[in-house]
Each structure stands twice: as C-alpha cells, then as structure tokens.
PDB file of N, CA and C in Angstrom:
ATOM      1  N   UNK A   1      86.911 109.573 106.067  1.00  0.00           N
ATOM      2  CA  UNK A   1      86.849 108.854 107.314  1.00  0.00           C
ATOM      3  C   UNK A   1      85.706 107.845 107.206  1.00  0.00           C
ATOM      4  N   UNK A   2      86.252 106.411 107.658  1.00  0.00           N
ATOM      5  CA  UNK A   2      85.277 105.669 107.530  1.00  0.00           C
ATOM      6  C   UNK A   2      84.719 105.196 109.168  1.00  0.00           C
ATOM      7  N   UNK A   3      83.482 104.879 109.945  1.00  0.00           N
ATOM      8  CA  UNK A   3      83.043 104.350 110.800  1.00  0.00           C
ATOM      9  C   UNK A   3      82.273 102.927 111.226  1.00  0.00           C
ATOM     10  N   UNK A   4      83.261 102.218 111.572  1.00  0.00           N
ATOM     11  CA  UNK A   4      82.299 100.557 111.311  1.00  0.00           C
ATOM     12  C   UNK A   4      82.034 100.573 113.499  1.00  0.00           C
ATOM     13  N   UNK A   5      81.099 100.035 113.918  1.00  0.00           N
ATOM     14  CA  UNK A   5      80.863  99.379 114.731  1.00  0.00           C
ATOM     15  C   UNK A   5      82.025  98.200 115.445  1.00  0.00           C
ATOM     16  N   UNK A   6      82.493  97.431 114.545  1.00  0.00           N
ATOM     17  CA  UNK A   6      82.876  96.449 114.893  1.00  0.00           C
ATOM     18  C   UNK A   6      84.159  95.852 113.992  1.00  0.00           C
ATOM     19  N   UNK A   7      84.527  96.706 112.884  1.00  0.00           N
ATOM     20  CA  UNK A   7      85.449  96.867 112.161  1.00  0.00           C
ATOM     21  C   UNK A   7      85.941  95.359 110.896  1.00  0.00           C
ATOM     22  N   UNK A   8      84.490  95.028 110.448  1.00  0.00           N
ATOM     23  CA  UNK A   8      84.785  93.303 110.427  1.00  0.00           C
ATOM     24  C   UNK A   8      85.502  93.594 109.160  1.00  0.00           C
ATOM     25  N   UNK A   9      85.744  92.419 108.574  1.00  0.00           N
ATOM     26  CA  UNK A   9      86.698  92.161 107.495  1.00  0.00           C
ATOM     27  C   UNK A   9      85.679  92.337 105.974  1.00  0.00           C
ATOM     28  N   UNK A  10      84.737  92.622 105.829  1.00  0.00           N
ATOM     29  CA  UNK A  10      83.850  92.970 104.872  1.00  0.00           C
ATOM     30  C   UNK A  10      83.790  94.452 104.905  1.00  0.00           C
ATOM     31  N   UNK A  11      83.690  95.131 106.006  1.00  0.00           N
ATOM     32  CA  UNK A  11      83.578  96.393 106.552  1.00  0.00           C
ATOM     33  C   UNK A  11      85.044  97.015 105.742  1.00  0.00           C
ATOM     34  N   UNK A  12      86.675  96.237 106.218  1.00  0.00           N
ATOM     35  CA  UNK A  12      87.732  97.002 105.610  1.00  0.00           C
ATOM     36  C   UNK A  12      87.318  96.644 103.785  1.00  0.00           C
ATOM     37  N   UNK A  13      86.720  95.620 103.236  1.00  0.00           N
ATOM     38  CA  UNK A  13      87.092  95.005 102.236  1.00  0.00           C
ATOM     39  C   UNK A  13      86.032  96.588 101.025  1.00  0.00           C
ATOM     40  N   UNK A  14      85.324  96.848 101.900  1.00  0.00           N
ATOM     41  CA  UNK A  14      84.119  97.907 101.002  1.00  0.00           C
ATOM     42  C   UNK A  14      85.276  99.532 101.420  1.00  0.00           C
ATOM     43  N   UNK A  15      86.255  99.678 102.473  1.00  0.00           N
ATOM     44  CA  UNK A  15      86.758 100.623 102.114  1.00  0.00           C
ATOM     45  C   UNK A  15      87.606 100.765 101.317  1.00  0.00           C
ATOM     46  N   UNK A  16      88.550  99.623 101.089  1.00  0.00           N
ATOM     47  CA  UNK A  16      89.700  98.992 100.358  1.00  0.00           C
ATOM     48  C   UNK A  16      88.967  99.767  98.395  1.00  0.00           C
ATOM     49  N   UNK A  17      88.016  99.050  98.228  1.00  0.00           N
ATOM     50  CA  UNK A  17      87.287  99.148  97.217  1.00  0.00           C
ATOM     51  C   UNK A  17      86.654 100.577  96.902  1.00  0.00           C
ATOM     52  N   UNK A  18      86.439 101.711  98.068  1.00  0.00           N
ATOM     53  CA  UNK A  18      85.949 103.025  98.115  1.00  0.00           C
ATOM     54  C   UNK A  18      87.322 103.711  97.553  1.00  0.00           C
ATOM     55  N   UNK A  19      88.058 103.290  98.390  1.00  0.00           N
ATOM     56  CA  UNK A  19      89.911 104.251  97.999  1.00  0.00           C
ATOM     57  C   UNK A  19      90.012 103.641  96.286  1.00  0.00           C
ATOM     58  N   UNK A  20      89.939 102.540  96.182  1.00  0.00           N
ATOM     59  CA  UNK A  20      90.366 102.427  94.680  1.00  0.00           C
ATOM     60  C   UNK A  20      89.343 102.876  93.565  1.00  0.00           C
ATOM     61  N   UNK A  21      88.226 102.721  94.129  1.00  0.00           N
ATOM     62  CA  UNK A  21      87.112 103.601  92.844  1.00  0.00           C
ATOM     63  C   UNK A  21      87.291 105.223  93.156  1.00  0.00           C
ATOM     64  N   UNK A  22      87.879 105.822  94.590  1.00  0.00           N
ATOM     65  CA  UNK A  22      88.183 107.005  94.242  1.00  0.00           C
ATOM     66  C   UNK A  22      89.645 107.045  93.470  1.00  0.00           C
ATOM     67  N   UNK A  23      89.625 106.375  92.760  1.00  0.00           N
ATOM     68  CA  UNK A  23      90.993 106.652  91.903  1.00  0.00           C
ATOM     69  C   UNK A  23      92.736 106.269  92.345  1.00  0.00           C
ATOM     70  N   UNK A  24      92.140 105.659  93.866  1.00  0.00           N
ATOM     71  CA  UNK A  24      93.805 105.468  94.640  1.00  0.00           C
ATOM     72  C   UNK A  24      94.415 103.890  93.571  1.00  0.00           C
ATOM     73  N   UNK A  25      95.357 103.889  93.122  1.00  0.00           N
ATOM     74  CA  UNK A  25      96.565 102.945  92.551  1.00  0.00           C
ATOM     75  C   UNK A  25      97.107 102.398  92.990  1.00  0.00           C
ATOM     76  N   UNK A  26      97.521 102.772  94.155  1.00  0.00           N
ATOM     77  CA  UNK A  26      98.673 102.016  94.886  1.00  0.00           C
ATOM     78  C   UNK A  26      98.966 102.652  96.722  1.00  0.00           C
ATOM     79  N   UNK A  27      98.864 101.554  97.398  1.00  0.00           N
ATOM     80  CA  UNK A  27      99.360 101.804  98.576  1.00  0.00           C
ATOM     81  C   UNK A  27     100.696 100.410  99.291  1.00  0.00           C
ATOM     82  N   UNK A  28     101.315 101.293  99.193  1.00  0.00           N
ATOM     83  CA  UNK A  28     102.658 101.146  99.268  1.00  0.00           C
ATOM     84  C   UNK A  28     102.637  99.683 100.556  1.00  0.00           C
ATOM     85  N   UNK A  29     101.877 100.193 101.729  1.00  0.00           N
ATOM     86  CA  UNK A  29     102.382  98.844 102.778  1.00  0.00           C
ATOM     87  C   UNK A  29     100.990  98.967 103.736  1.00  0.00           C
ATOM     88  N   UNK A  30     100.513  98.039 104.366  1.00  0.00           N
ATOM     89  CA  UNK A  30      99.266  98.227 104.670  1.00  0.00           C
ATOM     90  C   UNK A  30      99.764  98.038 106.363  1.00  0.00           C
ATOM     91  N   UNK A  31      99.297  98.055 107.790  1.00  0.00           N
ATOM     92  CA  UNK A  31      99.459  97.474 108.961  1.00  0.00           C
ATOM     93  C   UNK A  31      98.491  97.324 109.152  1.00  0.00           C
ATOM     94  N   UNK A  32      97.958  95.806 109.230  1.00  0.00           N
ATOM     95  CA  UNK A  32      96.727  95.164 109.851  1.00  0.00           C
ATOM     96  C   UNK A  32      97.133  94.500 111.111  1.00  0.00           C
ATOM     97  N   UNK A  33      96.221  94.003 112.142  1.00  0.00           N
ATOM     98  CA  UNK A  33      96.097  93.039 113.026  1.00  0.00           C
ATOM     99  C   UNK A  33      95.943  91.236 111.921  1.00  0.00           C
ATOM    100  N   UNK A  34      95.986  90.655 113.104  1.00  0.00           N
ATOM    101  CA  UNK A  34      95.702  89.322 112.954  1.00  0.00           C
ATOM    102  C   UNK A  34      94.126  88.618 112.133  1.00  0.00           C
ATOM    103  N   UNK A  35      93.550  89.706 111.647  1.00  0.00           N
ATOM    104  CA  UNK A  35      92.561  89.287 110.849  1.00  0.00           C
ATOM    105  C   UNK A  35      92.714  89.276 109.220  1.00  0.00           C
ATOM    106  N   UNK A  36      93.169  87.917 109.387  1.00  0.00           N
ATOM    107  CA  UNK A  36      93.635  87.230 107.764  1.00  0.00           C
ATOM    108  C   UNK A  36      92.805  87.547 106.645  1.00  0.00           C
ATOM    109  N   UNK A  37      91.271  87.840 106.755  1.00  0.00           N
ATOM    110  CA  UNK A  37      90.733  87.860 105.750  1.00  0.00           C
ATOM    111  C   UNK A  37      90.755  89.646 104.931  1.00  0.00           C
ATOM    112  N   UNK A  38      91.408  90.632 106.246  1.00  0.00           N
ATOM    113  CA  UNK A  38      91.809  91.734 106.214  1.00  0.00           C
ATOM    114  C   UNK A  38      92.820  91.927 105.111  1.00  0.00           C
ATOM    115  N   UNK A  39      93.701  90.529 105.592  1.00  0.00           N
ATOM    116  CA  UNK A  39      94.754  90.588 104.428  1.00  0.00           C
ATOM    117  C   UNK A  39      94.418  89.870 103.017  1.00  0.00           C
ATOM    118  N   UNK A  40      93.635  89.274 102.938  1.00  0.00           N
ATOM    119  CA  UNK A  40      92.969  88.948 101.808  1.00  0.00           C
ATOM    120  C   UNK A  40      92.376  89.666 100.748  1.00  0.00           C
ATOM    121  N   UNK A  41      91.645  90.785 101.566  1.00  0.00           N
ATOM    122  CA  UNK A  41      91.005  91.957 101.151  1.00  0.00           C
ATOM    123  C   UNK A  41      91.771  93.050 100.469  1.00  0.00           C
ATOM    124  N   UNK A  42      93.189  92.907 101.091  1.00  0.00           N
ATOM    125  CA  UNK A  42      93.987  93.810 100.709  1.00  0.00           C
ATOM    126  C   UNK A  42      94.679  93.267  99.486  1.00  0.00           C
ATOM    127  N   UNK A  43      94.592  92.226  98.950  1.00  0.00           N
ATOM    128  CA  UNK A  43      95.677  91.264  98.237  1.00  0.00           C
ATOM    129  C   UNK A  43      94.134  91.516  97.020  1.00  0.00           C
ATOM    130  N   UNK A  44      93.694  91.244  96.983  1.00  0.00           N
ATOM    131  CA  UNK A  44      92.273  91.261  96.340  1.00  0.00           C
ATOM    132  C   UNK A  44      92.209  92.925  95.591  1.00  0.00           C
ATOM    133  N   UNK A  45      92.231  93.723  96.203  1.00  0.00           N
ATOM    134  CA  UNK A  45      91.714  94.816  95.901  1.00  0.00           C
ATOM    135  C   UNK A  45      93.067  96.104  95.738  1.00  0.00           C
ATOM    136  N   UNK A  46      94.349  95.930  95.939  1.00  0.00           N
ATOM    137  CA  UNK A  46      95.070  96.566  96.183  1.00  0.00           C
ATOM    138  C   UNK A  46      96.449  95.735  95.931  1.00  0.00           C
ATOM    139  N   UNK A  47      97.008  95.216  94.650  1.00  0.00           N
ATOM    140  CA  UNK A  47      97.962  94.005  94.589  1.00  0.00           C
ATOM    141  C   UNK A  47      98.890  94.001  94.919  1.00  0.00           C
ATOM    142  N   UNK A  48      99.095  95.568  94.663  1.00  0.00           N
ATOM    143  CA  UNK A  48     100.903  95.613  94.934  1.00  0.00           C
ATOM    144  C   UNK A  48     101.234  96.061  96.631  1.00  0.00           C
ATOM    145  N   UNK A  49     100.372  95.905  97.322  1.00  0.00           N
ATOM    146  CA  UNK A  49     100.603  96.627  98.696  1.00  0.00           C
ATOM    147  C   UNK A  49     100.859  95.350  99.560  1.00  0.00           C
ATOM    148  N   UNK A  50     101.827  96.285 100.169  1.00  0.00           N
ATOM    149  CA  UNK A  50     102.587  94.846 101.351  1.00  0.00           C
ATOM    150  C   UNK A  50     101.934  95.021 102.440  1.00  0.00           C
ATOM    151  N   UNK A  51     101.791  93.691 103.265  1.00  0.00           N
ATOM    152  CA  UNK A  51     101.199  93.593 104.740  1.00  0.00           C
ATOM    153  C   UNK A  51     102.268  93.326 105.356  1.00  0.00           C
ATOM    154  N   UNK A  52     102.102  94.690 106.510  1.00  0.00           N
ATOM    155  CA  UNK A  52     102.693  94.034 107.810  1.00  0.00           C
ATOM    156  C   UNK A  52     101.802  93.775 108.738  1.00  0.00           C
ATOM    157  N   UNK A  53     102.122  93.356 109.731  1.00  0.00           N
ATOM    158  CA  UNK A  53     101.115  92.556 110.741  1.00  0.00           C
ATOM    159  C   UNK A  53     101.462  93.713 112.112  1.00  0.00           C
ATOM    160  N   UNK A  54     100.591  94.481 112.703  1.00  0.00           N
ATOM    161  CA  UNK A  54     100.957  94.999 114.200  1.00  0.00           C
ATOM    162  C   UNK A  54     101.449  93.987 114.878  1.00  0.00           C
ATOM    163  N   UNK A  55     102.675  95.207 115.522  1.00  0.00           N
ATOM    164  CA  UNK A  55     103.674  94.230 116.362  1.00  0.00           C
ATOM    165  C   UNK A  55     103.096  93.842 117.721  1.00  0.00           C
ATOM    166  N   UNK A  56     101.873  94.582 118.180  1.00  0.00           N
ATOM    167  CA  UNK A  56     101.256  93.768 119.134  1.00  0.00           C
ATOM    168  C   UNK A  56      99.867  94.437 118.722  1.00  0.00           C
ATOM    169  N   UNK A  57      99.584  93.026 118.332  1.00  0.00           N
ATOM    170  CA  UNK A  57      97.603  93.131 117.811  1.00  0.00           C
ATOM    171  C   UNK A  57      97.112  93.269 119.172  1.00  0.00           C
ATOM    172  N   UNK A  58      95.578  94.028 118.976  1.00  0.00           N
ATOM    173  CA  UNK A  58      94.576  93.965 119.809  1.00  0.00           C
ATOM    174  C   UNK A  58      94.492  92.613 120.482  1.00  0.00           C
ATOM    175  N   UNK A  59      94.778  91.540 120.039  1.00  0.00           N
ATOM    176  CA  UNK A  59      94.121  90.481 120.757  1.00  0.00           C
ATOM    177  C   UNK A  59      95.402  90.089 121.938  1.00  0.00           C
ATOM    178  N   UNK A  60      96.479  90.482 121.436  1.00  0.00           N
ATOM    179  CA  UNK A  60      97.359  90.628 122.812  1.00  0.00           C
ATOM    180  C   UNK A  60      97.242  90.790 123.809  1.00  0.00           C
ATOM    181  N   UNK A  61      96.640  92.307 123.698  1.00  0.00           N
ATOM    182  CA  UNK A  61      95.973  93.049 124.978  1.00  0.00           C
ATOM    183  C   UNK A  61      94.785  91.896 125.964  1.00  0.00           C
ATOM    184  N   UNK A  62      93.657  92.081 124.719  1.00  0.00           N
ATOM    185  CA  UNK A  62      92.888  91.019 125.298  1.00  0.00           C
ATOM    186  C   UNK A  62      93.001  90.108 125.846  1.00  0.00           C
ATOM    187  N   UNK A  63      93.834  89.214 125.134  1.00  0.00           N
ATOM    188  CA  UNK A  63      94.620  87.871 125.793  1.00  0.00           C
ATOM    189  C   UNK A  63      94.993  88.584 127.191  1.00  0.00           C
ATOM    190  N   UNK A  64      95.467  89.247 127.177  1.00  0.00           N
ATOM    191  CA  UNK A  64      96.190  89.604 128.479  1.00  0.00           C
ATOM    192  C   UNK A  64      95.435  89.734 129.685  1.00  0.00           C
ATOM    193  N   UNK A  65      94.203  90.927 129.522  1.00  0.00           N
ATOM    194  CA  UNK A  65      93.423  91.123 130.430  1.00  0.00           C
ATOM    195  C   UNK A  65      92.279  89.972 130.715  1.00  0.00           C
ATOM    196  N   UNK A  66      92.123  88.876 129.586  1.00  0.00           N
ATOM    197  CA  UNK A  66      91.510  87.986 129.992  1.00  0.00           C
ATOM    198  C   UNK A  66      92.115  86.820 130.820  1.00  0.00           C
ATOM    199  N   UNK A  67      93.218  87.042 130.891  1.00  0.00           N
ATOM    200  CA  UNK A  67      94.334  86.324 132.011  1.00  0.00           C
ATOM    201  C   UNK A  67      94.054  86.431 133.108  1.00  0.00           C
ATOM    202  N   UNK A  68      93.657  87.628 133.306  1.00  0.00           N
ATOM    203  CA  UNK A  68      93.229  88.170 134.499  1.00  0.00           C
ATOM    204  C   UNK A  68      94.149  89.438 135.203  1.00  0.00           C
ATOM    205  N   UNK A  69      94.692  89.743 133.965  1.00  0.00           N
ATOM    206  CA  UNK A  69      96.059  90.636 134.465  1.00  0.00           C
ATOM    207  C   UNK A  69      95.588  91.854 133.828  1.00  0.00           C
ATOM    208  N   UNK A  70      95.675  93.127 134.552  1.00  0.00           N
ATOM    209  CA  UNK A  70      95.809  94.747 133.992  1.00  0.00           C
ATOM    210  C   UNK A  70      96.381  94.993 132.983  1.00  0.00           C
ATOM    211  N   UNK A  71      95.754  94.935 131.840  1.00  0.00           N
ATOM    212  CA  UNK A  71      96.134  95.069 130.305  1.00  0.00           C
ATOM    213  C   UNK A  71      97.476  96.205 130.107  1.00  0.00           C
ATOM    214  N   UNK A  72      97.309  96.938 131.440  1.00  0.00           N
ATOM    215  CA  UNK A  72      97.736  98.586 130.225  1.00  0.00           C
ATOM    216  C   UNK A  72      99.673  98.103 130.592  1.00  0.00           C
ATOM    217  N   UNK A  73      99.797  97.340 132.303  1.00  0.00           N
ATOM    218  CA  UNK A  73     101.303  97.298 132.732  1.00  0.00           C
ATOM    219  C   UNK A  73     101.735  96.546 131.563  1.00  0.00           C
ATOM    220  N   UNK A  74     101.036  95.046 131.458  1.00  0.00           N
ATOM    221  CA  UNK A  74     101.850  94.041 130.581  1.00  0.00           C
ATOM    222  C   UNK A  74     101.995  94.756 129.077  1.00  0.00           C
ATOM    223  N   UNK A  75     101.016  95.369 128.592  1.00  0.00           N
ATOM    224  CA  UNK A  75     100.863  95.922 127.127  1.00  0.00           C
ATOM    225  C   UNK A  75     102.022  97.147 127.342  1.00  0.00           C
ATOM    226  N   UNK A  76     102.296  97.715 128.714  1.00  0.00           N
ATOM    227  CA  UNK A  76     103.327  98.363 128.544  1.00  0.00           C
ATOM    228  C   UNK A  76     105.486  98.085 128.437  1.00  0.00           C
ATOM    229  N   UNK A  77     105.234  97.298 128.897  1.00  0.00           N
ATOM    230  CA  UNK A  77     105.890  96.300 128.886  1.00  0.00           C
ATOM    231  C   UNK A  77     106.347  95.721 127.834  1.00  0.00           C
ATOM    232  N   UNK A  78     105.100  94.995 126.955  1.00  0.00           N
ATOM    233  CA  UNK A  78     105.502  94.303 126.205  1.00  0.00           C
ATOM    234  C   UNK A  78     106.479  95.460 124.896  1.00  0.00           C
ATOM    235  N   UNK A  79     106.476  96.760 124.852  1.00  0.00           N
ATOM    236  CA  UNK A  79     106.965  97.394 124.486  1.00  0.00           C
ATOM    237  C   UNK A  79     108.615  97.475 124.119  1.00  0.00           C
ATOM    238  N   UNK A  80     109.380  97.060 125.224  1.00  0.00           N
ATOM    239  CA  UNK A  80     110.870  96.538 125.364  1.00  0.00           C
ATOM    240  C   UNK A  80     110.954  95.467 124.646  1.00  0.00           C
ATOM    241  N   UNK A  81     110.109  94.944 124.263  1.00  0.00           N
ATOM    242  CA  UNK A  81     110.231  93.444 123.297  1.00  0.00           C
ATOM    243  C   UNK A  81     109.744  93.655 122.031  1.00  0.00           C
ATOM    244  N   UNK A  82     109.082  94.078 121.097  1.00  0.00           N
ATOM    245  CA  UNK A  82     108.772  94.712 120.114  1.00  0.00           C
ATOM    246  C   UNK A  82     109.849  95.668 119.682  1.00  0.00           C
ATOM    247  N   UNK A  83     110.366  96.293 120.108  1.00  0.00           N
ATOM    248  CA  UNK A  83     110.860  98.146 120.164  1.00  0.00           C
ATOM    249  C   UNK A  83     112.653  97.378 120.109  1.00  0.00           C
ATOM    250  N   UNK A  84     112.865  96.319 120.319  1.00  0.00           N
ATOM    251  CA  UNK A  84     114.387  95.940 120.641  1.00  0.00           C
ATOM    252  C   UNK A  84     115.115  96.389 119.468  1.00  0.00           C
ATOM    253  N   UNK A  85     116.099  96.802 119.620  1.00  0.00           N
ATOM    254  CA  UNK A  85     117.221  96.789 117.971  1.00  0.00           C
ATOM    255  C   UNK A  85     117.508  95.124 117.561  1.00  0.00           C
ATOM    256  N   UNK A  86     117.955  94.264 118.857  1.00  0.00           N
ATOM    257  CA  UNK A  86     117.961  92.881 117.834  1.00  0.00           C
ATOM    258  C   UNK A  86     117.210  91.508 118.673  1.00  0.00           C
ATOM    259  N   UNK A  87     117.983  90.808 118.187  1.00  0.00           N
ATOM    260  CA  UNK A  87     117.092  89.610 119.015  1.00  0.00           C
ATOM    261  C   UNK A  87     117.193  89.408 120.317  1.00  0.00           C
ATOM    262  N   UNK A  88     118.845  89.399 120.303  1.00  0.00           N
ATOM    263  CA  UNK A  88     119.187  89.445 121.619  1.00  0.00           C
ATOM    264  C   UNK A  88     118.794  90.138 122.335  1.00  0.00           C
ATOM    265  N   UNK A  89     118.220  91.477 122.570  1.00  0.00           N
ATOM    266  CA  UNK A  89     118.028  92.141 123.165  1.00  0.00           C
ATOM    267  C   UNK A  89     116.286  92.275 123.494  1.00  0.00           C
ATOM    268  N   UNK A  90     115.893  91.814 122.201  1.00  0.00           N
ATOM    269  CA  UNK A  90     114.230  91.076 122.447  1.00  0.00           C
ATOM    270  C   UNK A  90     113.899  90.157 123.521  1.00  0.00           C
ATOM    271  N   UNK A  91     114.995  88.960 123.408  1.00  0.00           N
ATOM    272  CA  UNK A  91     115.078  87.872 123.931  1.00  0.00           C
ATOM    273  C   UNK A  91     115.476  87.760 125.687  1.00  0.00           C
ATOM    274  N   UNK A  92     116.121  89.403 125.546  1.00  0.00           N
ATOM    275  CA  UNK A  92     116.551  89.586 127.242  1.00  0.00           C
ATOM    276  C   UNK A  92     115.600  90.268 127.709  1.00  0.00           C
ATOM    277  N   UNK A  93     114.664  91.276 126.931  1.00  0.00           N
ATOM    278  CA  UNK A  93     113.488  92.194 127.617  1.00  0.00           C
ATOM    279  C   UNK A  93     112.460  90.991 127.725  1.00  0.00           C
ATOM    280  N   UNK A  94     112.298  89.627 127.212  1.00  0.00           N
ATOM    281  CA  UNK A  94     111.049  88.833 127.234  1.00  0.00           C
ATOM    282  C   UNK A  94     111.708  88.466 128.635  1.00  0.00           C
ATOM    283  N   UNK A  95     112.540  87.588 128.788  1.00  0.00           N
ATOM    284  CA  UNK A  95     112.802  87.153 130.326  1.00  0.00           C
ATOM    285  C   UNK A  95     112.735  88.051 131.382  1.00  0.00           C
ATOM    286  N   UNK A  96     112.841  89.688 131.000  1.00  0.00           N
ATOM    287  CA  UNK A  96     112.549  90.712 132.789  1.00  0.00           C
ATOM    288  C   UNK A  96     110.895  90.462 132.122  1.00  0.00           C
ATOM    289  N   UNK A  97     110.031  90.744 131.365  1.00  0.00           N
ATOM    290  CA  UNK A  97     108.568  90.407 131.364  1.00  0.00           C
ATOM    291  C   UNK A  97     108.765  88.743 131.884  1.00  0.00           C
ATOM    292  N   UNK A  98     109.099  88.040 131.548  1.00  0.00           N
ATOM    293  CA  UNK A  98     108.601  86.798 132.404  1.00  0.00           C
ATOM    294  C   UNK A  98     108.767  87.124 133.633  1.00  0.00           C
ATOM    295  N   UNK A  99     110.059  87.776 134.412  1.00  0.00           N
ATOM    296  CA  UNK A  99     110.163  87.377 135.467  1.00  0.00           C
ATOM    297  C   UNK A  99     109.542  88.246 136.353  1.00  0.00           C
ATOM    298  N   UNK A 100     108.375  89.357 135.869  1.00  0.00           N
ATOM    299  CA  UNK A 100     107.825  90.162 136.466  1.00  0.00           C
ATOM    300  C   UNK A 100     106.499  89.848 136.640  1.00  0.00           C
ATOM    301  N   UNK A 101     105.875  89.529 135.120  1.00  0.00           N
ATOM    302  CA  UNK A 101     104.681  88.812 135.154  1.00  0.00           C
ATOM    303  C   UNK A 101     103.991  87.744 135.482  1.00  0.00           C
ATOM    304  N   UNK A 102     105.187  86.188 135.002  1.00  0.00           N
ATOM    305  CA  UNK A 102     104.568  85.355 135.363  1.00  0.00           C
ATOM    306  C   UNK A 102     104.316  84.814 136.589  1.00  0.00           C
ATOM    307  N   UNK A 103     104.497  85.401 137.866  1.00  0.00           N
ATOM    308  CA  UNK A 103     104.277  85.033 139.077  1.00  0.00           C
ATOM    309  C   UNK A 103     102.607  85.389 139.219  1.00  0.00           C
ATOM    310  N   UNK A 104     102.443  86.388 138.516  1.00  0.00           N
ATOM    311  CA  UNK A 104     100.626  86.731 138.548  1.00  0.00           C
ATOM    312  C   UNK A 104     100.197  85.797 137.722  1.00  0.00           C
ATOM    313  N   UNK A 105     100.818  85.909 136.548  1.00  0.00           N
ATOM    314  CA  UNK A 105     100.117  84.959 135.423  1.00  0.00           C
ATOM    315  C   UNK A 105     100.889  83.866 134.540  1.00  0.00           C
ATOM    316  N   UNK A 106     100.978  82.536 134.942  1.00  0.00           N
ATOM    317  CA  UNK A 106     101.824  81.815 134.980  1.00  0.00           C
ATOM    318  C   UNK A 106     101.878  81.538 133.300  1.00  0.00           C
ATOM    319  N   UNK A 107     101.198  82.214 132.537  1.00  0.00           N
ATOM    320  CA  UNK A 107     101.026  81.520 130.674  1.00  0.00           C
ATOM    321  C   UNK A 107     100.833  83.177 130.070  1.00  0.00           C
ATOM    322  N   UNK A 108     101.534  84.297 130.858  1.00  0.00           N
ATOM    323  CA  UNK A 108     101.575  85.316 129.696  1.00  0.00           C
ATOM    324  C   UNK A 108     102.755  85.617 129.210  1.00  0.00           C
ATOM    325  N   UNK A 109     103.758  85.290 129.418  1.00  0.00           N
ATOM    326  CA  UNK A 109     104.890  85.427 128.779  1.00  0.00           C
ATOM    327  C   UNK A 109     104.847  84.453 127.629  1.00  0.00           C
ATOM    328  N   UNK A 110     104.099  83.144 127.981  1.00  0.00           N
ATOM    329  CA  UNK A 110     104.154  82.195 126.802  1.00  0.00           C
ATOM    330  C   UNK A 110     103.453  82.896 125.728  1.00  0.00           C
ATOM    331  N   UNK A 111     102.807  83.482 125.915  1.00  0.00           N
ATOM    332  CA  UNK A 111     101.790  84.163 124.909  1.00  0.00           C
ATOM    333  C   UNK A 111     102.177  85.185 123.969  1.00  0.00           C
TER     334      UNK A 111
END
C-alpha cells in the first residue's frame, strides 16, 4: 500500500518503478484519470500495459460541484451514460441528464 497526500504524477511514477524493482513484468491494463503524465509514467516504466482512462474522472465531479451543483445527484446520474450498452442509449440517458440538470446549470450537460 502506497500513501501520497496529493497523488501527483511523480508520486504514481516512483510506485510504477517500486512494483517493477519488486520483480512485477507485466500489468495487463492500467485505469487512470485524466492526468497524462500518469500515462506517461506508465508507458515509461511498464510497456506493455494498456491505459484506460476512468469513465468519469475526478475532475467531472469537481467540474460539477464547482458549477455550483450537488456533486453526488449529477455524478449519480451521470451513471446511465457511462453504464449504457450502446450509443444510442448513451445518447438518450445524456438528454433526461440535460433535461433535468440544465435548468440549474445551464453548461453541465455540455461538460
């Protein structure tokens, strides 16, 4: 178990480097947020491992509540849109989130 404060991208890049001097080879698929240099770190130190990106990063949330809107409804929410089997059905859960949200917050659906 590792503990960072603030979780920066130097912080993952020295654990990345702890797992492989303990002998780890290969990790199969990594899930990071939106911090690119995260994925850098991983490409660097770990070659063959694929990035996926969280389907809703931390800064979503944030974005959200810095809207001025209650993080936990819209972040719950945004769930039906992530979670869809296809597009279409992505594309129909984003319009009931528009048409619920954006009357509070006229730019979070754009988001």
């Amino acid at each position: 178990m590792w503990l960072s404060p603030n979780g920066c991208a130097k912080f993952w890049l020295s654990v990345l480097r702890d797992l492989k001097n303990r002998g780890g080879e290969r990790i199969f698929i990594t899930c990071v947020d939106e911090l690119s240099a995260f994925s850098e770190a991983i490409a660097a130190t770990l070659l063959e491992a694929g990035v996926q990106l969280c389907l809703v990063p931390r800064c979503a949330t944030r974005c959200i509540t810095l809207a001025g809107s209650s993080a936990r409804p819209p972040a719950a929410d945004l769930k039906a849109i992530y979670r869809a089997a296809t597009v279409a059905v992505a594309e129909d859960a984003l319009a009931e989130f528009a048409e619920k949200w954006d009357p509070t917050d006229p730019t979070i659906s754009a988001m």
